[in-house]
mmCIF file of C-alpha atoms in Angstrom:
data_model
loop_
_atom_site.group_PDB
_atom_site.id
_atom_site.type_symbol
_atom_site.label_atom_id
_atom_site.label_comp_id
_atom_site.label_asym_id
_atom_site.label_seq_id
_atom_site.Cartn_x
_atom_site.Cartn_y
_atom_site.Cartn_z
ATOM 1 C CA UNK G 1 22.853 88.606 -194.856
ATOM 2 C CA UNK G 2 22.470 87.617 -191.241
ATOM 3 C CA UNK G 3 20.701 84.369 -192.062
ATOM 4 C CA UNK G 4 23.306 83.481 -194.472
ATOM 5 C CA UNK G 5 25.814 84.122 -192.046
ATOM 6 C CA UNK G 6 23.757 82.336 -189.112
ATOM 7 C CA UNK G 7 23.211 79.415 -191.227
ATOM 8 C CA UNK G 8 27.155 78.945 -191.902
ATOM 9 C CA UNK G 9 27.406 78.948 -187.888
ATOM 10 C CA UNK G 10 24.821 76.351 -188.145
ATOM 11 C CA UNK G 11 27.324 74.445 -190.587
ATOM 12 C CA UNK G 12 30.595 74.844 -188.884
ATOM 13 C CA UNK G 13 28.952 74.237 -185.981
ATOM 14 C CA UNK G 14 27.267 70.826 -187.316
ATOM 15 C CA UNK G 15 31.197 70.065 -188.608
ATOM 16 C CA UNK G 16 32.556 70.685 -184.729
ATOM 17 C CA UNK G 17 30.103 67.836 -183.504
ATOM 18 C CA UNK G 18 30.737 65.911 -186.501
ATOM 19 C CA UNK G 19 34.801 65.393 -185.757
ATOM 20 C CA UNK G 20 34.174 65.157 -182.491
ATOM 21 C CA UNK G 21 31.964 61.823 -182.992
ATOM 22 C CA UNK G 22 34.236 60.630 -185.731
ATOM 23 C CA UNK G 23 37.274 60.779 -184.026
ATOM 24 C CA UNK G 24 35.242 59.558 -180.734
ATOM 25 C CA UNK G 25 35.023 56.472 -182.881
ATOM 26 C CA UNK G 26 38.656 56.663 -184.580
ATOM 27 C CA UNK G 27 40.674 56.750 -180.998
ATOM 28 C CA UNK G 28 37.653 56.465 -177.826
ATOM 29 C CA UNK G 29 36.697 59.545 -176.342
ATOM 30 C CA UNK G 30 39.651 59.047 -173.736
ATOM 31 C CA UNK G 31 41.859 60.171 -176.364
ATOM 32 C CA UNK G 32 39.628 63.022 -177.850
ATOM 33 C CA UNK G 33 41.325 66.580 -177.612
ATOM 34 C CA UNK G 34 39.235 69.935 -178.533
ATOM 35 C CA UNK G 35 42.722 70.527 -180.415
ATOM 36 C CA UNK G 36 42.196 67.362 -182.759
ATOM 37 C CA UNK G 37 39.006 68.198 -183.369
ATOM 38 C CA UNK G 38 39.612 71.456 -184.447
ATOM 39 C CA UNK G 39 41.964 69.817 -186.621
ATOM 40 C CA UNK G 40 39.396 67.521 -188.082
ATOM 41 C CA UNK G 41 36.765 70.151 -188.140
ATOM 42 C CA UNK G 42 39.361 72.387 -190.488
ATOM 43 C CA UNK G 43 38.722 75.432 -187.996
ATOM 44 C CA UNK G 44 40.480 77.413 -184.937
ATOM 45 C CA UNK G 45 40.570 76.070 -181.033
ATOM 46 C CA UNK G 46 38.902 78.812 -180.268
ATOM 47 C CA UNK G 47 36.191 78.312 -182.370
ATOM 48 C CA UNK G 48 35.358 75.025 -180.502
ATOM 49 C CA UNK G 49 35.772 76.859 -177.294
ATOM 50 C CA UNK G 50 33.505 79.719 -178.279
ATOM 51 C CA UNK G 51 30.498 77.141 -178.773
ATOM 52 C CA UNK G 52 31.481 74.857 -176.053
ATOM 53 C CA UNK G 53 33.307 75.488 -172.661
ATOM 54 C CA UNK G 54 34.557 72.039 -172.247
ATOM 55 C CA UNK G 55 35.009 68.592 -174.318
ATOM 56 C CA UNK G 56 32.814 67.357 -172.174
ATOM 57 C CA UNK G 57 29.760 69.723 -173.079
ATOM 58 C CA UNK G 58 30.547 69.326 -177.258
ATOM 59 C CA UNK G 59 30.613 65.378 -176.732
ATOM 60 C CA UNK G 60 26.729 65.418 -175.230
ATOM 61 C CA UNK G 61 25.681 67.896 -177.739
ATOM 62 C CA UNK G 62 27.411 65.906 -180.274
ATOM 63 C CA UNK G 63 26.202 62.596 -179.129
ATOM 64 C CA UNK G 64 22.259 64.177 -177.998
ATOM 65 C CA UNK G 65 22.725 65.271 -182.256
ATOM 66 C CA UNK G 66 22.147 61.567 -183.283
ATOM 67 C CA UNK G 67 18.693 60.799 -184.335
ATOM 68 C CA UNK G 68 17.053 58.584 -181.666
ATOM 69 C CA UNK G 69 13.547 58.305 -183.163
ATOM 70 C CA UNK G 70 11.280 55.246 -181.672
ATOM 71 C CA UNK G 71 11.962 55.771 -178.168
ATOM 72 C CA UNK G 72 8.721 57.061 -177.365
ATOM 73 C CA UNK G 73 6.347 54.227 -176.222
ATOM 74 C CA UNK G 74 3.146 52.828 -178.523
ATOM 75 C CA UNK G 75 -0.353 52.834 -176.569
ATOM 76 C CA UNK G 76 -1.823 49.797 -178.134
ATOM 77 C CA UNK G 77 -3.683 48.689 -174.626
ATOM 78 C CA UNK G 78 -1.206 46.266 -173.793
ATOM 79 C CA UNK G 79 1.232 47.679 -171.884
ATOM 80 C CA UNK G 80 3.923 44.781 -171.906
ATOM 81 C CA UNK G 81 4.210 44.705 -175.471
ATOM 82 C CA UNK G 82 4.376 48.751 -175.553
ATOM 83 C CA UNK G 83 7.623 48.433 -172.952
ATOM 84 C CA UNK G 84 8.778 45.713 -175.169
ATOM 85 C CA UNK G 85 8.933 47.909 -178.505
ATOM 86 C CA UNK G 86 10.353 50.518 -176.741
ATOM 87 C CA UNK G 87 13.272 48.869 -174.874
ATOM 88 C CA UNK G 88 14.011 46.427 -178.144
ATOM 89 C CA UNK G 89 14.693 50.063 -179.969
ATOM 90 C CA UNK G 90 16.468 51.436 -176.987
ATOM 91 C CA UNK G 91 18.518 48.413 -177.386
ATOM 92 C CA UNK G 92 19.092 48.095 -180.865
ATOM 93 C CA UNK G 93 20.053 51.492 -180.833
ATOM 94 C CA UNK G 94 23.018 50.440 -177.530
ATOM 95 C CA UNK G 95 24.162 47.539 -179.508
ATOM 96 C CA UNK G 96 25.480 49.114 -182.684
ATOM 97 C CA UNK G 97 27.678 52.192 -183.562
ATOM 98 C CA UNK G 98 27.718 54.770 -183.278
ATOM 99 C CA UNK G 99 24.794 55.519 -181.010
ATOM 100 C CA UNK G 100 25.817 52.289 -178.064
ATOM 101 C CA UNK G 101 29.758 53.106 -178.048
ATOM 102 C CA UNK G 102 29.543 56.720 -177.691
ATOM 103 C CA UNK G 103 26.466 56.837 -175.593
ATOM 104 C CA UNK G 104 28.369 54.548 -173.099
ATOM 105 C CA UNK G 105 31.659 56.991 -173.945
ATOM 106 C CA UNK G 106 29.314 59.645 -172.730
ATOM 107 C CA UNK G 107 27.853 58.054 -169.648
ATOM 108 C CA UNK G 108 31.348 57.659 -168.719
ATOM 109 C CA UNK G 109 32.678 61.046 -168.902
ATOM 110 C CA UNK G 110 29.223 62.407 -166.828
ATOM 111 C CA UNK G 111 30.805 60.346 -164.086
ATOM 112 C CA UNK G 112 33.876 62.813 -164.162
ATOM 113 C CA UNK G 113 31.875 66.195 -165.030
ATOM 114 C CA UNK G 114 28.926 66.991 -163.103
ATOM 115 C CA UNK G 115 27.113 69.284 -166.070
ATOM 116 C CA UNK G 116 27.261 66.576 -168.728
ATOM 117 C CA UNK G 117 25.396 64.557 -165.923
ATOM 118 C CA UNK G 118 23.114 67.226 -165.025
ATOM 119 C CA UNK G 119 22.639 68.067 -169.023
ATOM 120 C CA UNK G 120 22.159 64.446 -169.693
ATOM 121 C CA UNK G 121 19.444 63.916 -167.232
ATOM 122 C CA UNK G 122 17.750 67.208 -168.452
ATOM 123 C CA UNK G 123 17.619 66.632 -172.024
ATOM 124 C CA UNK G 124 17.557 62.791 -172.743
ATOM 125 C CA UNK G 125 17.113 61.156 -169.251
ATOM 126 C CA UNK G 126 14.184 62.919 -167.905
ATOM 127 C CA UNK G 127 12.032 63.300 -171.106
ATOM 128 C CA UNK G 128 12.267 59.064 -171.690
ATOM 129 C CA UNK G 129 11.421 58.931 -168.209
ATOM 130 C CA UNK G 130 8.162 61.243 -168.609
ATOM 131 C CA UNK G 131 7.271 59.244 -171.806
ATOM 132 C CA UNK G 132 7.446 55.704 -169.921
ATOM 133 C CA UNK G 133 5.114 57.117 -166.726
ATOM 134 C CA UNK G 134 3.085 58.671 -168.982
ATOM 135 C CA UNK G 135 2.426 54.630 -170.587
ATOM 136 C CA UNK G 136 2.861 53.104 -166.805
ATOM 137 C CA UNK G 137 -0.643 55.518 -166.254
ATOM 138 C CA UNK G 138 -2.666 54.583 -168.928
ATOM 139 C CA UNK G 139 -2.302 50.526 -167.738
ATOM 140 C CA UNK G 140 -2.880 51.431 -164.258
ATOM 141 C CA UNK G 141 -6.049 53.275 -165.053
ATOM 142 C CA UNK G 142 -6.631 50.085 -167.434
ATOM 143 C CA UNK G 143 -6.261 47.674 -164.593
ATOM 144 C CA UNK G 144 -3.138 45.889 -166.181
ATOM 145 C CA UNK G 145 -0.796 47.355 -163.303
ATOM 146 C CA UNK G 146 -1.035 46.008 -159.539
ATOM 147 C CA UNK G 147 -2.891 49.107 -157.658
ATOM 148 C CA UNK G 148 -0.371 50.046 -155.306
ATOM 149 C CA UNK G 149 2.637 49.316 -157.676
ATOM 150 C CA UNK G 150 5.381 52.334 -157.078
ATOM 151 C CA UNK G 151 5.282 54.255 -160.257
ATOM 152 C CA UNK G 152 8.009 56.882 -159.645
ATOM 153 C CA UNK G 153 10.084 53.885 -159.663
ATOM 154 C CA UNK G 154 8.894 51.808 -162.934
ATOM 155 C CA UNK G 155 11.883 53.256 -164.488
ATOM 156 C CA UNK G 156 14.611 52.511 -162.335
ATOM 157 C CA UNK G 157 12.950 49.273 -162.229
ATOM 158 C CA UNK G 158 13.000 48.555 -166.265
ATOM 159 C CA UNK G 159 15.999 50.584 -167.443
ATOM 160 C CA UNK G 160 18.001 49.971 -164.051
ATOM 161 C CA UNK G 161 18.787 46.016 -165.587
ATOM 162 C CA UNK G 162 19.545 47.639 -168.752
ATOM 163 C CA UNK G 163 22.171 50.315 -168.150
ATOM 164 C CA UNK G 164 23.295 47.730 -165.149
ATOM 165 C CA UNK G 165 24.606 45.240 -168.117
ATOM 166 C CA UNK G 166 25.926 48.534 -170.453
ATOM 167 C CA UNK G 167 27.941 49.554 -168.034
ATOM 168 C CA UNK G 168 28.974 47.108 -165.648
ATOM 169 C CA UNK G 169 28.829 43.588 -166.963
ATOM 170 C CA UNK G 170 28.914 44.724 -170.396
ATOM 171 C CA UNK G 171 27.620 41.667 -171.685
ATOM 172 C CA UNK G 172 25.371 42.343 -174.637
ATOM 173 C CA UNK G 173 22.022 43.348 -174.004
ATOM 174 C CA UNK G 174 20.117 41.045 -176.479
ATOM 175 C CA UNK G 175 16.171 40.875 -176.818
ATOM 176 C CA UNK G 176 15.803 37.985 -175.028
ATOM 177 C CA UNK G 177 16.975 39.740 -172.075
ATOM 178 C CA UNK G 178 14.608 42.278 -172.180
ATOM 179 C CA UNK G 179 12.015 39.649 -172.183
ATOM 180 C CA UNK G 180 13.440 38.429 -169.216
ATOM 181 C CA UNK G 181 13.128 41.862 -167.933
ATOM 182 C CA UNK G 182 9.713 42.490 -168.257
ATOM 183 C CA UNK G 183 8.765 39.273 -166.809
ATOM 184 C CA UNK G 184 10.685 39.272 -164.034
ATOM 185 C CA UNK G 185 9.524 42.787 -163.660
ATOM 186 C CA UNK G 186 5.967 42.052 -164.276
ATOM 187 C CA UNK G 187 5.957 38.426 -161.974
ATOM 188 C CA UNK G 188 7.634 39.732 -158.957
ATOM 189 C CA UNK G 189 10.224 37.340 -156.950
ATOM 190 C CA UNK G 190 7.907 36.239 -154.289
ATOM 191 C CA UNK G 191 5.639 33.415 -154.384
ATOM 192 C CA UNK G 192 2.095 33.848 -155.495
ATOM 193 C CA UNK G 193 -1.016 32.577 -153.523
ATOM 194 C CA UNK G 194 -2.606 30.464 -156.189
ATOM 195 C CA UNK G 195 -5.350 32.563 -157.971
ATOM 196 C CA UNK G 196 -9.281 31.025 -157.777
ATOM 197 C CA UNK T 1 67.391 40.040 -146.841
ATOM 198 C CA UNK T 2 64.375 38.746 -149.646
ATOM 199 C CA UNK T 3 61.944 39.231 -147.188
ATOM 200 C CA UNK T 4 62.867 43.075 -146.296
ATOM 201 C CA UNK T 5 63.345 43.633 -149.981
ATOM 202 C CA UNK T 6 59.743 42.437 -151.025
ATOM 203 C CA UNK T 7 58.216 44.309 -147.643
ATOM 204 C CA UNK T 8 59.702 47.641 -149.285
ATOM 205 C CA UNK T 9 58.357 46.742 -151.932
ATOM 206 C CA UNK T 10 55.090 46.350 -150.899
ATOM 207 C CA UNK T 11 55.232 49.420 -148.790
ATOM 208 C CA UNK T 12 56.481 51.414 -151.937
ATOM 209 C CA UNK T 13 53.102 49.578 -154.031
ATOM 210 C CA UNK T 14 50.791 51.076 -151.067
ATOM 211 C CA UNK T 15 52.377 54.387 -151.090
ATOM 212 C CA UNK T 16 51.649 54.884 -154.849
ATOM 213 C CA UNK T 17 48.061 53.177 -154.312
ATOM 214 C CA UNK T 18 47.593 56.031 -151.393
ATOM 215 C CA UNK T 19 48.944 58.883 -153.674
ATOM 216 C CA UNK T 20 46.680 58.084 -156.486
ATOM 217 C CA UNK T 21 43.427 58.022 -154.147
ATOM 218 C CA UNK T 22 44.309 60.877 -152.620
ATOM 219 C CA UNK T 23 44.785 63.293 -155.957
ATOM 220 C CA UNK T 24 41.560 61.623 -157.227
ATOM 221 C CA UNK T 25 39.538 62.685 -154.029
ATOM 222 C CA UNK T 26 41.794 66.418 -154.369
ATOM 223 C CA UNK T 27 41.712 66.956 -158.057
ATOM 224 C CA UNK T 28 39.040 64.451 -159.582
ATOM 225 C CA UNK T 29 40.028 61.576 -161.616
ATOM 226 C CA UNK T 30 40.039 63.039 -165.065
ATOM 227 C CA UNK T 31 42.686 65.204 -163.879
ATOM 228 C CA UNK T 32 44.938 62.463 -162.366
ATOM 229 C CA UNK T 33 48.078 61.955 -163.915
ATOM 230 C CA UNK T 34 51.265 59.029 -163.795
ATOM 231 C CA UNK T 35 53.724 62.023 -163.509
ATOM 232 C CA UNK T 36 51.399 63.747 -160.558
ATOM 233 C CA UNK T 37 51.031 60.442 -158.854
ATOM 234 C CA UNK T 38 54.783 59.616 -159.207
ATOM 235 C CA UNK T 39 55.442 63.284 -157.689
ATOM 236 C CA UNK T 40 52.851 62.762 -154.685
ATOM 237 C CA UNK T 41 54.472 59.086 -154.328
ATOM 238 C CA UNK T 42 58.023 60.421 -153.842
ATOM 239 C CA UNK T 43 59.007 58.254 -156.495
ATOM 240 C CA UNK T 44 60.180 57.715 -160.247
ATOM 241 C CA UNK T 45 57.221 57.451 -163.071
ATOM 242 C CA UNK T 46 59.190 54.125 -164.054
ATOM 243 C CA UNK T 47 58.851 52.990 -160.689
ATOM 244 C CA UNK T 48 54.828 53.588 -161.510
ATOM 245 C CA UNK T 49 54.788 52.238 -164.786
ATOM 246 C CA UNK T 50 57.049 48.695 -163.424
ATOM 247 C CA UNK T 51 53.589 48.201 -161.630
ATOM 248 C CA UNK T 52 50.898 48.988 -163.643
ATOM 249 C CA UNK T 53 50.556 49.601 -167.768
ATOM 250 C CA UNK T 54 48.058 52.374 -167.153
ATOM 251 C CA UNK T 55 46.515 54.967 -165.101
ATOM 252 C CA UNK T 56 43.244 52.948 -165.235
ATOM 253 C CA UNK T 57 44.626 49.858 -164.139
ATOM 254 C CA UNK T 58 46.889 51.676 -161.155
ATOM 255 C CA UNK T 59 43.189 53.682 -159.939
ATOM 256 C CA UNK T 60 41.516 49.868 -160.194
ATOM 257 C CA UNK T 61 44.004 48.800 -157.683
ATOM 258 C CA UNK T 62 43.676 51.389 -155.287
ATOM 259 C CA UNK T 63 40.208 51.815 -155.101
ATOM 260 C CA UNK T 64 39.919 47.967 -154.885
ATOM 261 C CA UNK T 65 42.714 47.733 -152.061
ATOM 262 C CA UNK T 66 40.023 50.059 -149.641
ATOM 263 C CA UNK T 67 38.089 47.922 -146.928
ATOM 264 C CA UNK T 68 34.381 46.902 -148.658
ATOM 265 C CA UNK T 69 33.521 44.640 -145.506
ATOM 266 C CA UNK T 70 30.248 43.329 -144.870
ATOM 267 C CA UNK T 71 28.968 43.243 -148.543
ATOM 268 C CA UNK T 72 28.387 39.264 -148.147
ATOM 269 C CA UNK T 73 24.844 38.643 -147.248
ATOM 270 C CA UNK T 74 23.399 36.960 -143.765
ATOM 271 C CA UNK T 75 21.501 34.295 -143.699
ATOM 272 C CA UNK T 76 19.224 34.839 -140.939
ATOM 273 C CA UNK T 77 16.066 32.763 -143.074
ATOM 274 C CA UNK T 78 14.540 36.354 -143.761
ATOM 275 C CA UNK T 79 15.792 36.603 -147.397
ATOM 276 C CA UNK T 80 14.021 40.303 -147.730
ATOM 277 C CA UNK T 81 15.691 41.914 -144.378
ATOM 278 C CA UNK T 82 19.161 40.055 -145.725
ATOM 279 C CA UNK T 83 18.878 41.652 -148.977
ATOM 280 C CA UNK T 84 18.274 45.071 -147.492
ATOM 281 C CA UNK T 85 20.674 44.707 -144.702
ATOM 282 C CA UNK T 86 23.590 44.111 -147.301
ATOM 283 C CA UNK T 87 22.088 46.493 -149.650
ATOM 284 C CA UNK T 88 22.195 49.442 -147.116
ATOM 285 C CA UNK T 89 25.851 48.684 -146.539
ATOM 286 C CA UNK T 90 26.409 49.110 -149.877
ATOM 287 C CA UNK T 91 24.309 52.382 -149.842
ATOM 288 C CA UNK T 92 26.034 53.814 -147.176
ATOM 289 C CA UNK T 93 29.311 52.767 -148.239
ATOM 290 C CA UNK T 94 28.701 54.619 -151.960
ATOM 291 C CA UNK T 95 27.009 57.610 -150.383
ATOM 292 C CA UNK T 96 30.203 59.154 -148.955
ATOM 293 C CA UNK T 97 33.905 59.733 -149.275
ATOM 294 C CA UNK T 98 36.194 57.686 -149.959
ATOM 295 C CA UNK T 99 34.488 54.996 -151.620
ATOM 296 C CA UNK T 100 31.401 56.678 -153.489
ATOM 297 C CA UNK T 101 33.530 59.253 -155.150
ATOM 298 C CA UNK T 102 36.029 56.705 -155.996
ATOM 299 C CA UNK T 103 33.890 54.186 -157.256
ATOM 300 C CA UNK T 104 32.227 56.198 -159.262
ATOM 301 C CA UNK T 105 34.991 57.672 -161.344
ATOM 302 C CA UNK T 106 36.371 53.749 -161.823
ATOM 303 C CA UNK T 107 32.965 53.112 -163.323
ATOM 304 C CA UNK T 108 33.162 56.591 -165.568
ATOM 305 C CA UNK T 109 37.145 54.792 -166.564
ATOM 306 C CA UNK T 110 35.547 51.419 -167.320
ATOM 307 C CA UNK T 111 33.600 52.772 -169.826
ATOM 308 C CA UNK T 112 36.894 53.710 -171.849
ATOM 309 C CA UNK T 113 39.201 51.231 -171.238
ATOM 310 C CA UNK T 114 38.131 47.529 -171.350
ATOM 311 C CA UNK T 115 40.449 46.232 -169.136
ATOM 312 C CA UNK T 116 39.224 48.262 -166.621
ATOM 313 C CA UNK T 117 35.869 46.841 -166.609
ATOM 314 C CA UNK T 118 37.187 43.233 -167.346
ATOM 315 C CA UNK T 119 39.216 43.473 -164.145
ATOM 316 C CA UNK T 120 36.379 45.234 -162.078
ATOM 317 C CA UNK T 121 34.201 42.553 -163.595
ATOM 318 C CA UNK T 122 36.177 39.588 -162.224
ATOM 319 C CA UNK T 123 37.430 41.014 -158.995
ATOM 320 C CA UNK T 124 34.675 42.813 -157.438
ATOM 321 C CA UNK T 125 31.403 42.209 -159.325
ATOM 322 C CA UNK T 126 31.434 38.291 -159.648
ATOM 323 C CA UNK T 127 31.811 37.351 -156.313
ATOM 324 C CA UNK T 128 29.395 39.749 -155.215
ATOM 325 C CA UNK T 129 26.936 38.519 -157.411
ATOM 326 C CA UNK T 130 27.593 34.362 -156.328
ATOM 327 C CA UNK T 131 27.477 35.761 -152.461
ATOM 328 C CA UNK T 132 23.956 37.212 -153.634
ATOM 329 C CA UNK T 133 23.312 33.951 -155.819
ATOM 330 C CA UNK T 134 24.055 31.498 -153.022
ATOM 331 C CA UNK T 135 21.175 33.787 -150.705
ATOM 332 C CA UNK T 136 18.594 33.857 -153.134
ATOM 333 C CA UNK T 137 19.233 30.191 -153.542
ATOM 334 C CA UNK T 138 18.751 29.668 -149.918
ATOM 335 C CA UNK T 139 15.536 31.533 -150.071
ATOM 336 C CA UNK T 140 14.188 29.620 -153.283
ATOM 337 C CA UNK T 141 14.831 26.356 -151.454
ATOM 338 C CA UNK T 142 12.865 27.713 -148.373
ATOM 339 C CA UNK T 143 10.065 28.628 -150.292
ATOM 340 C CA UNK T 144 10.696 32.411 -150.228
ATOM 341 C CA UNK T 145 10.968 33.027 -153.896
ATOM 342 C CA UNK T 146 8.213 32.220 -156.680
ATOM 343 C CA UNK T 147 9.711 28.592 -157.610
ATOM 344 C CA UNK T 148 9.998 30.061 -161.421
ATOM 345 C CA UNK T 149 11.768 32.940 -160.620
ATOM 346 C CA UNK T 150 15.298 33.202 -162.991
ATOM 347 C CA UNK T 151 17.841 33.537 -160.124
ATOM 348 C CA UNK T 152 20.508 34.758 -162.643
ATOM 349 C CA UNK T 153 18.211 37.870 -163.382
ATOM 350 C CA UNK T 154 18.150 38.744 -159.519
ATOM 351 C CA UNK T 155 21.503 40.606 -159.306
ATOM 352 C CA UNK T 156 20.536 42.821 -162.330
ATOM 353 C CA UNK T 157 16.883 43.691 -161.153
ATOM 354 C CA UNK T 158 18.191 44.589 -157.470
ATOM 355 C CA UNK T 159 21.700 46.127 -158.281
ATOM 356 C CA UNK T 160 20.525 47.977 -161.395
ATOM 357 C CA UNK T 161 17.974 50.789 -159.921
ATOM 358 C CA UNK T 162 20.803 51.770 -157.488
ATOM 359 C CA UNK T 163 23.732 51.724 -160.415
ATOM 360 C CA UNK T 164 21.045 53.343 -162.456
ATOM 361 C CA UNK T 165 20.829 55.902 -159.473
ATOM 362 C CA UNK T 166 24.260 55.821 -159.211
ATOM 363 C CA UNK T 167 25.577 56.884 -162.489
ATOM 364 C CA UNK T 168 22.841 57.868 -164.152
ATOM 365 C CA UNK T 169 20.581 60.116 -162.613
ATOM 366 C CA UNK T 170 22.705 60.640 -159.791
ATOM 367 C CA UNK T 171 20.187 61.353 -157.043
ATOM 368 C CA UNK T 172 21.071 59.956 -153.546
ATOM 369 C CA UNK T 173 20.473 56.766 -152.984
ATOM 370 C CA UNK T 174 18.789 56.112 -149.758
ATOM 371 C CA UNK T 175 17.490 53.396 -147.301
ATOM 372 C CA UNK T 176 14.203 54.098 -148.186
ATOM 373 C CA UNK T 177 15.158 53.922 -151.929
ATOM 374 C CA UNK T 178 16.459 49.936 -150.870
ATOM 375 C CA UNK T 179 12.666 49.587 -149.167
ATOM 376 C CA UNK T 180 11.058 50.773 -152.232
ATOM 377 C CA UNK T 181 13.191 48.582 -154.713
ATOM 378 C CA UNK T 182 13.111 45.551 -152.643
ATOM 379 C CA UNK T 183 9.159 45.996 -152.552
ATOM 380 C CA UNK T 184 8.656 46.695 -156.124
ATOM 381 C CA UNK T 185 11.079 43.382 -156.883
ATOM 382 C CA UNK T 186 9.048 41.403 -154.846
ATOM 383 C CA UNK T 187 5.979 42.069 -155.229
ATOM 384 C CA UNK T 188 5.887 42.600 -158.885
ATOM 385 C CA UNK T 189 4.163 45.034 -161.682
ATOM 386 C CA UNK T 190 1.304 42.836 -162.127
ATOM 387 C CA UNK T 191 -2.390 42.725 -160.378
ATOM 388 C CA UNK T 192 -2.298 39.876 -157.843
ATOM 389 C CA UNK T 193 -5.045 37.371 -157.696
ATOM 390 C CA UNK T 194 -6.525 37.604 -154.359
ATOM 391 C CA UNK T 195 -4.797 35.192 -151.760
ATOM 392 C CA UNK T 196 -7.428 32.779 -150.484
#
């Protein structure tokens, strides 16, 4: 009896995230009211509220509900073709709905609510990160990292250009500028003493 | 009798512009309204709406109208103090109130209304990007960039860890964060041949 009735929570609450990223889609997330998606969702406001405090909280559980499989790196012992997987599915995943429109939807409304930034970093932000130093260690021990090379800041580094074109330039964020990335990245903009 | 029209005018257009800053800094941006703005304005909503189509567009203004001086790069023929001298202007200009706040939350509205981020785009992104351009150019002519390096990539690999800190992981972004981006950009991820 209680798991029947924990698993129809489960459902309604699966429903709630599911009008919430459909009408994301229908009208932008500028537009989204918890009262429309109740609507959509066939169920009370204060069932939405009773799950979620604000919209802001059921967008980035919503949004965090899409599968994002892929995005943790391969350790084949080269380490610039193991960034280059990654970011091409990080990519692919930012250049096609729904995942890149509300994902960006959602970066934007963390710059208006502090706990969808703080929830963002803590449960999709920080674990990528992890999973990309984790790589970055394995080449340095391997040699195929400069020694001294700031590691803490690989990710900035990599993802930085990335998000930098999502959000600001929005121009699209193709494979061929990852490439670009990674060698810039990799090559450094000063000149290089010639090697023996 | 033209001229004193258009001067009220303008005074009336910087009045608005003030009111709309100054809710955003008191109530946040999400919470600004036309109607609120009007009210703080001492003025009609049509009188809002004659200027601007939208809220976004109105906030784009405003936050664009405060002084961003000294965000065009020296050219002393030390392209890596330039870099951080302009960089750590920009730093300390998005580290406090007005302008961080502000900026931020015109980033978070870009994200939902595309011509937002068109307008941002055009008006305050590109030229800062050809002021940066026209450095690095300098430098790669003066032998202080690898010959091969792709100019066009510089903005994005030097802009995007701070936008990344910025809006993303929202940590502060420091001097010593420029010195540690500007070292990793230069120098590179790769092992260095030994100079001669």
């Amino acid at each position: 009896m209680t798991d029947r009735r924990s698993s129809r929570a489960d459902n309604r609450t699966k429903t709630i995230m599911r009008a919430a990223l459909d009408l994301a889609l229908e009208v932008g997330y500028a537009k989204l009211s918890i009262e429309a998606v109740a609507t959509r969702a066939g169920v009370g406001k204060h069932t939405v509220y009773r799950r979620w405090p604000s919209r802001g909280l059921l967008f980035l559980d919503a949004v965090l509900s899409l599968s994002t499989e892929g995005l943790n790196h391969p350790h084949t012992g080269d380490v610039v073709a193991d960034l280059r997987e990654t970011m091409a599915k990080a990519v692919d995943l930012l250049g096609q709905p729904p995942w890149g429109p509300l994902y960006q939807a959602l970066i934007g409304e963390a710059q208006h609510d502090p706990e969808v930034a703080a929830a963002l970093n803590r449960r999709f932000i920080e674990p990528q990160t992890a999973d990309t130093l984790a790589r970055l260690k394995t080449a340095k021990e391997q040699g195929e990292l400069a020694p001294d090379f700031d590691l803490d800041l690989a990710f900035d580094m990599l993802s930085g250009p990335l998000y930098y074109r999502l959000l600001i330039t929005q121009q699209p964020i193709t494979h061929d500028y990852i490439d670009r990335v990674l060698h810039a990245a990799f090559a450094g903009m000063s000149p290089r003493p010639h090697a023996r």
